[in-house]
Tab-separated table of C-alpha atoms and ligand atoms in Angstrom:
chain	number	residue	atom	x	y	z
A	59	UNK	CA	7.681	-2.701	-15.727
A	60	UNK	CA	4.146	-1.807	-16.253
A	61	UNK	CA	3.059	-5.255	-15.820
A	62	UNK	CA	4.504	-4.780	-12.175
A	63	UNK	CA	3.315	-1.986	-11.674
A	64	UNK	CA	-0.104	-2.924	-12.457
A	65	UNK	CA	-0.061	-5.819	-9.978
A	66	UNK	CA	1.625	-3.366	-7.153
A	67	UNK	CA	-1.674	-1.222	-7.932
A	68	UNK	CA	-4.102	-3.930	-7.937
A	69	UNK	CA	-2.697	-5.226	-4.638
A	70	UNK	CA	-2.315	-1.773	-2.640
A	71	UNK	CA	-5.927	-1.412	-4.192
A	72	UNK	CA	-7.616	-4.571	-2.617
A	73	UNK	CA	-5.529	-4.883	0.212
A	74	UNK	CA	-4.793	-1.279	1.390
A	75	UNK	CA	-7.264	1.026	-0.357
A	76	UNK	CA	-10.547	-0.924	-0.205
A	77	UNK	CA	-10.485	-2.211	3.477
A	78	UNK	CA	-10.907	0.193	6.601
A	79	UNK	CA	-8.738	-1.490	8.675
A	80	UNK	CA	-4.971	-1.399	6.790
A	81	UNK	CA	-2.934	1.518	6.572
A	82	UNK	CA	1.116	1.255	4.542
A	83	UNK	CA	4.359	2.157	4.743
A	84	UNK	CA	7.822	2.525	3.026
A	85	UNK	CA	10.503	1.666	6.011
A	86	UNK	CA	14.604	2.047	5.181
A	87	UNK	CA	16.539	-0.985	3.350
A	88	UNK	CA	19.592	-0.511	4.264
A	89	UNK	CA	19.075	-1.845	8.520
A	90	UNK	CA	20.902	-2.116	11.093
A	91	UNK	CA	22.603	-4.993	12.461
A	92	UNK	CA	20.713	-5.002	15.759
A	93	UNK	CA	16.974	-5.321	14.323
A	94	UNK	CA	18.661	-8.846	12.488
A	95	UNK	CA	20.363	-10.351	15.591
A	96	UNK	CA	16.724	-9.458	17.649
A	97	UNK	CA	14.690	-10.757	15.059
A	98	UNK	CA	16.627	-14.121	14.901
A	99	UNK	CA	17.991	-13.912	11.351
A	100	UNK	CA	21.957	-13.271	12.194
A	101	UNK	CA	21.669	-16.728	13.842
A	102	UNK	CA	19.057	-18.715	12.054
A	103	UNK	CA	18.334	-17.271	8.012
A	104	UNK	CA	20.525	-19.625	6.434
A	105	UNK	CA	20.696	-22.298	3.949
A	106	UNK	CA	22.876	-25.357	3.543
A	107	UNK	CA	25.827	-24.949	1.159
A	108	UNK	CA	28.092	-27.886	-0.046
A	109	UNK	CA	31.113	-27.123	-1.864
A	110	UNK	CA	32.888	-28.739	-5.060
A	111	UNK	CA	36.491	-29.252	-4.149
A	112	UNK	CA	37.680	-29.064	-7.781
A	113	UNK	CA	36.414	-25.973	-8.930
A	114	UNK	CA	34.728	-24.645	-5.316
A	115	UNK	CA	31.358	-24.051	-7.145
A	116	UNK	CA	28.577	-23.686	-4.514
A	117	UNK	CA	25.518	-26.128	-4.654
A	118	UNK	CA	22.304	-25.845	-1.681
A	119	UNK	CA	22.192	-29.547	-1.356
A	120	UNK	CA	18.600	-30.141	-0.924
A	121	UNK	CA	18.067	-28.235	-3.936
A	122	UNK	CA	20.434	-30.721	-6.134
A	123	UNK	CA	18.440	-33.446	-4.619
A	124	UNK	CA	15.001	-32.456	-5.369
A	125	UNK	CA	16.632	-32.381	-9.190
A	126	UNK	CA	18.474	-35.453	-9.363
A	127	UNK	CA	15.948	-37.211	-7.797
A	128	UNK	CA	12.150	-35.527	-8.331
A	129	UNK	CA	11.351	-35.138	-4.312
A	130	UNK	CA	12.583	-32.881	-1.842
A	131	UNK	CA	14.585	-34.079	0.761
A	132	UNK	CA	12.871	-33.635	4.300
A	133	UNK	CA	13.241	-30.115	5.791
A	134	UNK	CA	13.922	-31.525	8.856
A	135	UNK	CA	17.268	-33.398	8.045
A	136	UNK	CA	20.971	-32.677	9.750
A	137	UNK	CA	23.576	-31.463	7.635
A	138	UNK	CA	25.363	-34.670	7.742
A	139	UNK	CA	21.819	-36.084	7.167
A	140	UNK	CA	22.037	-33.978	4.068
A	141	UNK	CA	25.343	-34.760	2.761
A	142	UNK	CA	24.601	-38.690	3.140
A	143	UNK	CA	21.241	-38.068	1.304
A	144	UNK	CA	23.535	-35.570	-1.284
A	145	UNK	CA	25.709	-38.902	-2.054
A	146	UNK	CA	22.983	-41.307	-2.479
A	147	UNK	CA	21.304	-38.967	-4.863
A	148	UNK	CA	24.261	-39.135	-7.075
A	149	UNK	CA	24.162	-35.097	-7.199
A	150	UNK	CA	27.228	-34.114	-9.508
A	151	UNK	CA	28.421	-30.865	-9.447
A	152	UNK	CA	26.313	-28.317	-11.824
A	153	UNK	CA	29.784	-26.904	-13.308
A	154	UNK	CA	32.617	-29.659	-13.442
A	155	UNK	CA	30.386	-32.472	-13.260
A	156	UNK	CA	32.529	-34.122	-10.302
A	157	UNK	CA	31.074	-35.550	-7.291
A	158	UNK	CA	33.091	-34.248	-4.913
A	159	UNK	CA	31.605	-31.963	-2.192
A	160	UNK	CA	32.515	-30.895	0.785
A	161	UNK	CA	30.432	-31.352	3.976
A	162	UNK	CA	27.296	-29.092	3.639
A	163	UNK	CA	27.498	-26.596	6.234
A	164	UNK	CA	25.092	-23.927	6.935
A	165	UNK	CA	25.175	-20.237	4.882
A	166	UNK	CA	23.638	-16.869	6.174
A	167	UNK	CA	21.463	-15.356	3.191
A	168	UNK	CA	21.988	-11.577	4.840
A	169	UNK	CA	23.456	-9.468	2.521
A	170	UNK	CA	25.935	-6.824	3.923
A	171	UNK	CA	27.435	-3.198	3.468
A	172	UNK	CA	28.453	-0.491	4.902
A	173	UNK	CA	26.725	2.593	6.476
A	174	UNK	CA	28.094	6.248	7.229
A	175	UNK	CA	31.784	7.620	8.021
A	176	UNK	CA	32.937	5.319	9.603
A	177	UNK	CA	31.746	2.002	7.358
A	178	UNK	CA	29.496	0.613	10.026
A	179	UNK	CA	28.019	-2.744	9.568
A	180	UNK	CA	24.473	-2.916	7.967
A	181	UNK	CA	22.467	-5.035	6.408
A	182	UNK	CA	20.284	-4.818	3.160
A	183	UNK	CA	16.852	-5.688	4.376
A	184	UNK	CA	15.845	-9.784	2.992
A	185	UNK	CA	12.345	-9.139	4.456
A	186	UNK	CA	10.084	-5.709	4.533
A	187	UNK	CA	8.381	-7.139	7.558
A	188	UNK	CA	11.022	-6.176	10.255
A	189	UNK	CA	10.504	-2.829	9.148
A	190	UNK	CA	6.886	-2.470	9.989
A	191	UNK	CA	8.044	-4.060	13.454
A	192	UNK	CA	10.792	-1.955	14.777
A	193	UNK	CA	8.428	1.186	13.572
A	194	UNK	CA	5.321	-0.512	15.568
A	195	UNK	CA	5.354	2.539	18.019
A	196	UNK	CA	4.909	4.892	15.388
A	197	UNK	CA	2.451	3.170	13.577
A	198	UNK	CA	0.315	2.936	16.550
A	199	UNK	CA	1.110	6.533	17.751
A	200	UNK	CA	0.296	7.599	14.326
A	201	UNK	CA	-2.754	5.664	12.794
A	202	UNK	CA	-4.891	5.639	15.633
A	203	UNK	CA	-6.497	2.220	15.173
A	204	UNK	CA	-8.134	-0.479	17.181
A	205	UNK	CA	-7.438	-4.084	16.640
A	206	UNK	CA	-7.156	-6.119	14.061
A	207	UNK	CA	-5.581	-3.671	11.502
A	208	UNK	CA	-2.964	-4.123	8.955
A	209	UNK	CA	0.250	-2.502	7.878
A	210	UNK	CA	1.248	-3.032	3.610
A	211	UNK	CA	4.527	-2.123	1.882
A	212	UNK	CA	5.843	-2.937	-1.228
A	213	UNK	CA	9.595	-2.574	-1.502
A	214	UNK	CA	12.982	-4.718	-2.236
A	215	UNK	CA	14.172	-7.487	-0.478
A	216	UNK	CA	17.931	-8.387	-0.954
A	217	UNK	CA	18.694	-12.087	-0.040
A	218	UNK	CA	22.651	-13.853	-0.660
A	219	UNK	CA	20.330	-16.877	-2.435
A	220	UNK	CA	23.392	-20.005	-3.197
A	221	UNK	CA	21.705	-20.778	-6.224
A	222	UNK	CA	19.495	-18.155	-7.983
A	223	UNK	CA	17.858	-19.442	-11.015
A	224	UNK	CA	14.483	-20.240	-12.821
A	225	UNK	CA	14.034	-16.870	-14.332
A	226	UNK	CA	12.037	-14.550	-11.394
A	227	UNK	CA	11.888	-17.721	-9.524
A	228	UNK	CA	14.631	-17.155	-7.346
A	229	UNK	CA	16.780	-13.714	-7.437
A	230	UNK	CA	19.020	-12.019	-5.002
A	231	UNK	CA	17.106	-8.587	-5.469
A	232	UNK	CA	13.419	-8.954	-5.515
A	233	UNK	CA	10.084	-7.271	-4.770
A	234	UNK	CA	7.902	-8.244	-1.477
A	235	UNK	CA	4.154	-7.371	-0.799
A	236	UNK	CA	3.950	-7.981	2.566
A	237	UNK	CA	1.259	-7.376	5.272
A	238	UNK	CA	1.822	-7.415	9.311
A	239	UNK	CA	-1.447	-7.795	10.163
A	240	UNK	CA	-1.892	-7.395	13.908
A	241	UNK	CA	-4.981	-9.055	16.022
A	242	UNK	CA	-6.277	-10.212	19.578
A	243	UNK	CA	-4.091	-13.156	20.108
A	244	UNK	CA	-7.147	-15.447	20.522
A	245	UNK	CA	-8.265	-14.184	17.280
A	246	UNK	CA	-4.968	-14.773	15.482
A	247	UNK	CA	-6.185	-18.463	13.434
A	248	UNK	CA	-9.448	-17.334	12.830
A	249	UNK	CA	-7.768	-14.010	10.747
A	250	UNK	CA	-4.681	-16.772	9.689
A	251	UNK	CA	-7.454	-18.533	7.544
A	252	UNK	CA	-8.967	-15.916	6.527
A	253	UNK	CA	-5.988	-14.455	5.180
A	254	UNK	CA	-4.840	-17.687	2.967
A	255	UNK	CA	-9.001	-17.912	1.665
A	256	UNK	CA	-8.590	-14.054	0.824
A	257	UNK	CA	-5.175	-14.465	-0.989
A	258	UNK	CA	-6.297	-17.935	-2.452
A	259	UNK	CA	-9.156	-15.871	-3.799
A	260	UNK	CA	-7.657	-13.279	-4.892
A	261	UNK	CA	-4.754	-15.108	-6.810
A	262	UNK	CA	-8.100	-16.576	-9.270
A	263	UNK	CA	-9.421	-12.926	-9.783
A	264	UNK	CA	-6.209	-11.872	-11.382
A	265	UNK	CA	-6.044	-14.830	-13.591
A	266	UNK	CA	-4.051	-17.680	-12.085
A	267	UNK	CA	-6.159	-20.786	-13.114
A	268	UNK	CA	-7.533	-22.935	-9.998
A	269	UNK	CA	-5.230	-26.117	-10.844
A	270	UNK	CA	-2.558	-24.070	-11.221
A	271	UNK	CA	-2.683	-23.389	-7.045
A	272	UNK	CA	-1.935	-25.289	-4.193
A	273	UNK	CA	-2.038	-24.789	-0.359
A	274	UNK	CA	0.206	-26.230	1.579
A	275	UNK	CA	0.011	-26.548	5.265
A	276	UNK	CA	3.605	-27.108	7.223
A	277	UNK	CA	4.449	-29.429	9.683
A	278	UNK	CA	6.090	-28.304	13.252
A	279	UNK	CA	9.191	-29.456	11.999
A	280	UNK	CA	9.398	-27.396	8.180
A	281	UNK	CA	8.205	-23.887	10.268
A	282	UNK	CA	10.575	-21.312	10.477
A	283	UNK	CA	12.313	-19.947	13.432
A	284	UNK	CA	9.527	-17.440	14.284
A	285	UNK	CA	6.364	-19.149	12.812
A	286	UNK	CA	3.406	-21.259	14.840
A	287	UNK	CA	1.973	-22.564	11.660
A	288	UNK	CA	2.528	-21.320	7.939
A	289	UNK	CA	0.497	-22.109	4.928
A	290	UNK	CA	2.231	-21.844	1.484
A	291	UNK	CA	-0.035	-20.982	-1.846
A	292	UNK	CA	2.275	-23.087	-4.467
A	293	UNK	CA	1.425	-22.700	-8.068
A	294	UNK	CA	3.008	-25.255	-10.667
A	295	UNK	CA	5.251	-23.361	-12.608
A	296	UNK	CA	7.249	-24.588	-15.987
A	297	UNK	CA	9.435	-26.450	-13.768
A	298	UNK	CA	7.286	-27.594	-10.980
A	299	UNK	CA	5.081	-26.752	-7.847
A	300	UNK	CA	7.243	-23.882	-6.147
A	301	UNK	CA	5.950	-21.656	-3.149
A	302	UNK	CA	4.314	-18.405	-4.274
A	303	UNK	CA	3.843	-16.402	-1.227
A	304	UNK	CA	3.389	-17.870	2.197
A	305	UNK	CA	0.817	-16.990	4.808
A	306	UNK	CA	2.319	-17.457	8.318
A	307	UNK	CA	1.497	-16.846	11.943
A	308	UNK	CA	4.102	-15.083	13.678
A	309	UNK	CA	2.512	-14.605	16.905
A	310	UNK	CA	4.289	-11.688	18.947
A	311	UNK	CA	7.423	-13.267	18.482
A	312	UNK	CA	8.838	-10.031	16.364
A	313	UNK	CA	7.380	-7.266	19.408
A	314	UNK	CA	9.149	-9.365	21.717
A	315	UNK	CA	12.700	-9.795	20.116
A	316	UNK	CA	12.644	-5.917	19.243
A	317	UNK	CA	10.887	-5.234	22.694
A	318	UNK	CA	13.784	-6.821	24.350
A	319	UNK	CA	16.412	-5.285	21.997
A	320	UNK	CA	15.546	-2.168	22.312
A	321	UNK	CA	14.555	-1.838	25.714
A	322	UNK	CA	10.711	-0.107	25.105
A	323	UNK	CA	7.806	-2.460	25.045
A	324	UNK	CA	6.448	-2.794	21.993
A	325	UNK	CA	3.216	-3.358	23.237
A	326	UNK	CA	-0.903	-2.275	21.976
A	327	UNK	CA	-2.550	-0.455	24.786
A	328	UNK	CA	-6.980	-0.816	23.249
A	329	UNK	CA	-7.922	2.436	23.128
A	330	UNK	CA	-11.597	0.581	23.692
A	331	UNK	CA	-10.678	-0.643	26.491
A	332	UNK	CA	-8.101	2.013	28.729
A	333	UNK	CA	-8.287	-0.339	31.856
A	334	UNK	CA	-6.969	-3.535	30.196
A	335	UNK	CA	-3.052	-3.706	30.476
A	336	UNK	CA	-0.859	-3.032	27.306
A	337	UNK	CA	-0.031	-6.356	25.386
A	338	UNK	CA	1.452	-7.849	22.575
A	339	UNK	CA	-1.410	-7.999	20.107
A	340	UNK	CA	-0.561	-11.558	17.958
A	341	UNK	CA	0.486	-11.241	14.086
A	342	UNK	CA	-0.658	-12.755	10.496
A	343	UNK	CA	1.930	-12.474	7.742
A	344	UNK	CA	1.323	-13.120	4.279
A	345	UNK	CA	4.317	-12.193	2.113
A	346	UNK	CA	3.999	-12.363	-1.635
A	347	UNK	CA	6.900	-11.870	-3.906
A	348	UNK	CA	5.841	-9.667	-6.599
A	349	UNK	CA	8.214	-10.879	-9.343
A	350	UNK	CA	7.169	-14.682	-8.390
A	351	UNK	CA	3.982	-13.654	-8.949
A	352	UNK	CA	4.030	-11.797	-12.171
A	353	UNK	CA	6.096	-14.459	-13.543
A	354	UNK	CA	2.629	-17.180	-12.911
A	355	UNK	CA	0.563	-14.311	-14.206
A	356	UNK	CA	2.711	-14.805	-17.450
A	357	UNK	CA	3.018	-18.497	-17.476
A	358	UNK	CA	-1.379	-18.848	-16.869
A	359	UNK	CA	-1.747	-16.158	-19.629
A	360	UNK	CA	0.117	-17.746	-22.432
A	361	UNK	CA	-1.756	-19.470	-25.273
A	362	UNK	CA	-0.789	-21.145	-28.579
A	363	UNK	CA	-3.946	-21.279	-30.218
A	364	UNK	CA	-5.120	-22.134	-33.725
A	365	UNK	CA	-8.294	-20.022	-34.643
A	366	UNK	CA	-10.573	-19.582	-38.212
A	367	UNK	CA	-9.363	-16.186	-40.016
A	368	UNK	CA	-11.201	-14.266	-42.380
A	369	UNK	CA	-10.025	-15.596	-45.142
A	370	UNK	CA	-11.874	-19.203	-43.734
A	371	UNK	CA	-8.544	-20.970	-43.103
A	372	UNK	CA	-6.980	-22.112	-40.078
A	373	UNK	CA	-4.541	-20.087	-38.527
A	374	UNK	CA	-1.890	-20.088	-35.075
A	375	UNK	CA	-1.583	-17.123	-33.155
A	376	UNK	CA	0.081	-16.514	-29.682
A	377	UNK	CA	-1.950	-14.722	-26.989
A	378	UNK	CA	-1.279	-13.234	-23.911
A	379	UNK	CA	-4.374	-13.689	-21.634
A	380	UNK	CA	-3.859	-11.042	-18.990
A	381	UNK	CA	-6.616	-9.937	-17.132
A	382	UNK	CA	-7.092	-6.408	-18.745
A	383	UNK	CA	-6.406	-4.432	-15.752
A	384	UNK	CA	-3.205	-6.386	-15.638
A	385	UNK	CA	-1.945	-5.880	-19.300
A	386	UNK	CA	0.782	-3.489	-19.820
A	387	UNK	CA	-0.611	-2.164	-22.969
A	388	UNK	CA	-4.016	-1.498	-22.350
A	389	UNK	CA	-5.505	0.137	-25.727
A	390	UNK	CA	-3.571	-0.051	-29.407
A	391	UNK	CA	-4.327	2.441	-31.772
A	392	UNK	CA	-3.859	1.355	-35.645
A	393	UNK	CA	-4.119	4.089	-38.452
A	394	UNK	CA	-5.825	1.184	-40.976
A	395	UNK	CA	-2.303	2.270	-43.518
A	396	UNK	CA	0.480	4.348	-42.744
A	397	UNK	CA	0.914	6.476	-45.996
A	398	UNK	CA	-2.400	8.568	-45.289
A	399	UNK	CA	-1.530	11.420	-43.921
A	400	UNK	CA	-5.397	12.061	-42.419
A	401	UNK	CA	-5.544	8.565	-40.831
A	402	UNK	CA	-1.926	9.031	-39.127
A	403	UNK	CA	-3.073	12.311	-37.605
A	404	UNK	CA	-7.151	11.077	-36.819
A	405	UNK	CA	-4.861	7.890	-34.961
A	406	UNK	CA	-2.419	10.285	-33.303
A	407	UNK	CA	-5.224	12.494	-31.854
A	408	UNK	CA	-7.374	9.633	-30.248
A	409	UNK	CA	-3.778	7.763	-28.972
A	410	UNK	CA	-3.351	11.260	-27.628
A	411	UNK	CA	-6.729	11.470	-26.147
A	412	UNK	CA	-7.683	8.059	-24.861
A	413	UNK	CA	-3.662	8.686	-22.915
A	414	UNK	CA	-5.315	11.776	-21.343
A	415	UNK	CA	-8.975	9.147	-20.727
A	416	UNK	CA	-7.049	6.022	-19.159
A	417	UNK	CA	-4.211	7.240	-17.284
A	418	UNK	CA	-6.150	8.110	-13.499
A	419	UNK	CA	-5.949	4.439	-14.527
A	420	UNK	CA	-2.064	3.849	-15.765
A	421	UNK	CA	-3.606	2.797	-18.974
A	422	UNK	CA	-1.100	2.629	-21.302
A	423	UNK	CA	-1.755	3.101	-25.105
A	424	UNK	CA	0.331	2.969	-28.035
A	425	UNK	CA	0.010	4.071	-31.308
A	426	UNK	CA	1.285	1.659	-34.516
A	427	UNK	CA	1.129	2.305	-38.103
A	428	UNK	CA	3.556	-0.524	-39.265
A	429	UNK	CA	2.557	-3.881	-40.955
A	430	UNK	CA	-0.847	-5.093	-41.915
A	431	UNK	CA	-3.771	-4.841	-39.512
A	432	UNK	CA	-3.886	-8.569	-38.895
A	433	UNK	CA	0.249	-8.704	-37.958
A	434	UNK	CA	-0.652	-5.820	-35.666
A	435	UNK	CA	-3.406	-7.758	-34.169
A	436	UNK	CA	-1.049	-10.587	-33.234
A	437	UNK	CA	1.677	-8.173	-31.983
A	438	UNK	CA	-0.466	-6.739	-29.595
A	439	UNK	CA	-2.287	-10.105	-29.030
A	440	UNK	CA	1.537	-11.155	-27.875
A	441	UNK	CA	2.193	-8.862	-25.792
A	442	UNK	CA	-1.527	-9.036	-23.976
A	443	UNK	CA	-3.414	-5.964	-25.334
A	444	UNK	CA	-7.105	-6.244	-24.653
A	445	UNK	CA	-8.207	-3.963	-27.312
A	446	UNK	CA	-6.603	-2.563	-30.501
A	447	UNK	CA	-8.243	0.246	-32.192
A	448	UNK	CA	-8.291	0.703	-36.054
A	449	UNK	CA	-8.953	4.279	-37.614
A	450	UNK	CA	-10.420	3.517	-41.089
A	451	UNK	CA	-11.163	5.566	-44.111
A	452	UNK	CA	-15.145	5.468	-42.753
A	453	UNK	CA	-13.519	6.917	-39.441
A	454	UNK	CA	-13.048	10.128	-40.993
A	455	UNK	CA	-15.958	10.641	-41.957
A	456	UNK	CA	-18.607	9.175	-39.486
A	457	UNK	CA	-16.073	9.760	-36.144
A	458	UNK	CA	-16.384	5.818	-35.354
A	459	UNK	CA	-13.393	3.234	-34.979
A	460	UNK	CA	-13.632	-0.344	-34.996
A	461	UNK	CA	-12.179	-2.508	-31.177
A	462	UNK	CA	-10.843	-5.655	-31.901
A	463	UNK	CA	-11.058	-7.732	-28.488
A	464	UNK	CA	-8.164	-10.179	-28.018
A	465	UNK	CA	-9.633	-12.792	-25.797
A	466	UNK	CA	-13.059	-13.018	-28.418
A	467	UNK	CA	-11.591	-11.764	-31.586
A	468	UNK	CA	-15.037	-9.942	-32.342
A	469	UNK	CA	-14.642	-6.878	-33.756
A	470	UNK	CA	-17.345	-4.194	-32.996
A	471	UNK	CA	-17.557	-0.283	-34.551
A	472	UNK	CA	-17.873	2.356	-31.814
A	473	UNK	CA	-17.799	6.207	-31.768
A	474	UNK	CA	-14.821	7.963	-30.802
A	475	UNK	CA	-16.935	9.864	-27.976
A	476	UNK	CA	-18.173	6.294	-26.618
A	477	UNK	CA	-14.801	4.706	-26.639
A	478	UNK	CA	-13.187	7.867	-24.859
A	479	UNK	CA	-16.171	7.715	-22.345
A	480	UNK	CA	-15.511	4.142	-21.689
A	481	UNK	CA	-11.896	4.247	-21.485
A	482	UNK	CA	-12.629	7.516	-19.025
A	483	UNK	CA	-14.744	4.744	-16.457
A	484	UNK	CA	-11.537	2.607	-16.684
A	485	UNK	CA	-13.882	-0.095	-18.522
A	486	UNK	CA	-13.639	-1.923	-21.634
A	487	UNK	CA	-16.490	-4.469	-22.059
A	488	UNK	CA	-16.930	-3.329	-25.684
A	489	UNK	CA	-18.774	-6.442	-26.916
A	490	UNK	CA	-21.807	-4.811	-24.205
A	491	UNK	CA	-21.426	-1.443	-25.063
A	492	UNK	CA	-23.804	-0.062	-28.335
A	493	UNK	CA	-22.198	0.621	-31.295
A	494	UNK	CA	-23.391	3.823	-32.342
A	495	UNK	CA	-24.989	5.244	-35.199
A	496	UNK	CA	-22.951	6.793	-37.583
B	123	LIG	N1	8.140	-12.099	5.769
B	123	LIG	C1	8.207	-13.597	5.612
B	123	LIG	C2	9.172	-14.319	4.411
B	123	LIG	O1	9.981	-13.164	3.992
B	123	LIG	P1	9.708	-16.084	2.504
B	123	LIG	O2	9.136	-17.209	2.419
B	123	LIG	O3	11.219	-15.992	3.050
B	123	LIG	O4	8.916	-15.204	4.055
B	123	LIG	C3	8.453	-14.358	0.817
B	123	LIG	O5	9.465	-15.168	1.555
B	123	LIG	C4	7.918	-14.568	-0.202
B	123	LIG	O6	9.038	-13.613	-1.153
B	123	LIG	C5	8.000	-15.974	-0.808
B	123	LIG	O7	7.511	-16.671	-0.955
B	123	LIG	C6	8.367	-15.537	-2.599
B	123	LIG	O8	7.033	-15.141	-3.225
B	123	LIG	C7	9.101	-14.382	-2.181
B	123	LIG	N2	10.737	-14.653	-2.452
B	123	LIG	C8	11.284	-14.780	-1.248
B	123	LIG	N3	12.727	-15.370	-1.706
B	123	LIG	C9	12.938	-14.854	-2.853
B	123	LIG	C10	13.863	-15.121	-3.982
B	123	LIG	N4	15.114	-15.501	-3.735
B	123	LIG	N5	13.701	-14.539	-5.751
B	123	LIG	C11	11.699	-14.194	-5.655
B	123	LIG	N6	11.226	-14.045	-4.562
B	123	LIG	C12	11.562	-14.323	-3.612
């Protein structure tokens, strides 16, 4: 949970609060069917599905073909062609092992629910995006922005996925971090290219390796019903390359569709040019799944390493090299031994003071007194804690502590007041901080 929160916090900071052209919003999850009819999801938000005639297990033929052959079938194949391709690929039922499937048909991924006294039909949103479009008039009426400007939102999305799998990669309930960036129609392709490169750079700054990422530009036949251009940023997951996020040029599709459905023109009046007639801005949409990003960050941070231990022998460790800003536990405070009252209470007090110092940054501090210091270091390496702070007998006299850095395994001696000062700044580059004389 803390890792997810840290990713969200950094995303919000990078794409909302550090920019002058972004605002945030929080729209409804349970939504009226008219929204999804207008957006095209009722008719087009479908995946192919075939059913095992023996045990009725439902399978996505395109994914099953990819698993059986190692290559994804052309997304432009008709349902009939997909059925034939599944036969050629010898796709078998994952449950009973038979090869007797119904002909593929379309399956709509919207999750239905009911709402209100009469139990009226409603949908759980499959993306956060539409909440931004249907609130467009309220947003422009409130935030007083000129184009271009973007609206950012983080929230739950639900899809009735046919085959949820691969850990966090495909689930039926997940979080999205989406931006709808409204711009002049003539500038849409420039903004599109900028968002692709900004996101690529941000993902690497978050800790993903350049060779784990690739950009995939969609051919026309693969584009979603709303998009004029799409580039996916794919990540090399343990099961192969998969979509981490997409950047789409949605043109004015959504605003036009909702305008037609609600009978109110969701147009933009240029505040810098009142003579100009209101018009539909175009939209660039970078959309990323929070859970998929967490999964990717965990994959690239995971390292099994050999290192030279203090006794000169080679040893193994498992270390999660998460960026310090992402690490779920930022500081671990460790009394050297657990049966010395003075050490334990000094360490507890330091953990408390560090918590207060680090709380504006949502940095978690843990106290751990059990096991040898070496074992505790390994435990915190495994969960990616960048700094372990040991309180020893000397600390009782000189008010200094030993800070162990996860990545370098270096240890530096630091005064408690200096440690708290660094924590208050949200920093943590202790190897370059001066070690204070007692
Ligand atoms: N508004 C555009 C949109 O929703 P999408 O490609 O369907 O586009 C955007 O979804 C992102 O949401 C994906 O790139 C992925 O990171 C994430 N995502 C989509 N379906 C998901 C699922 N079933 N489980 C986890 N994440 C998912």
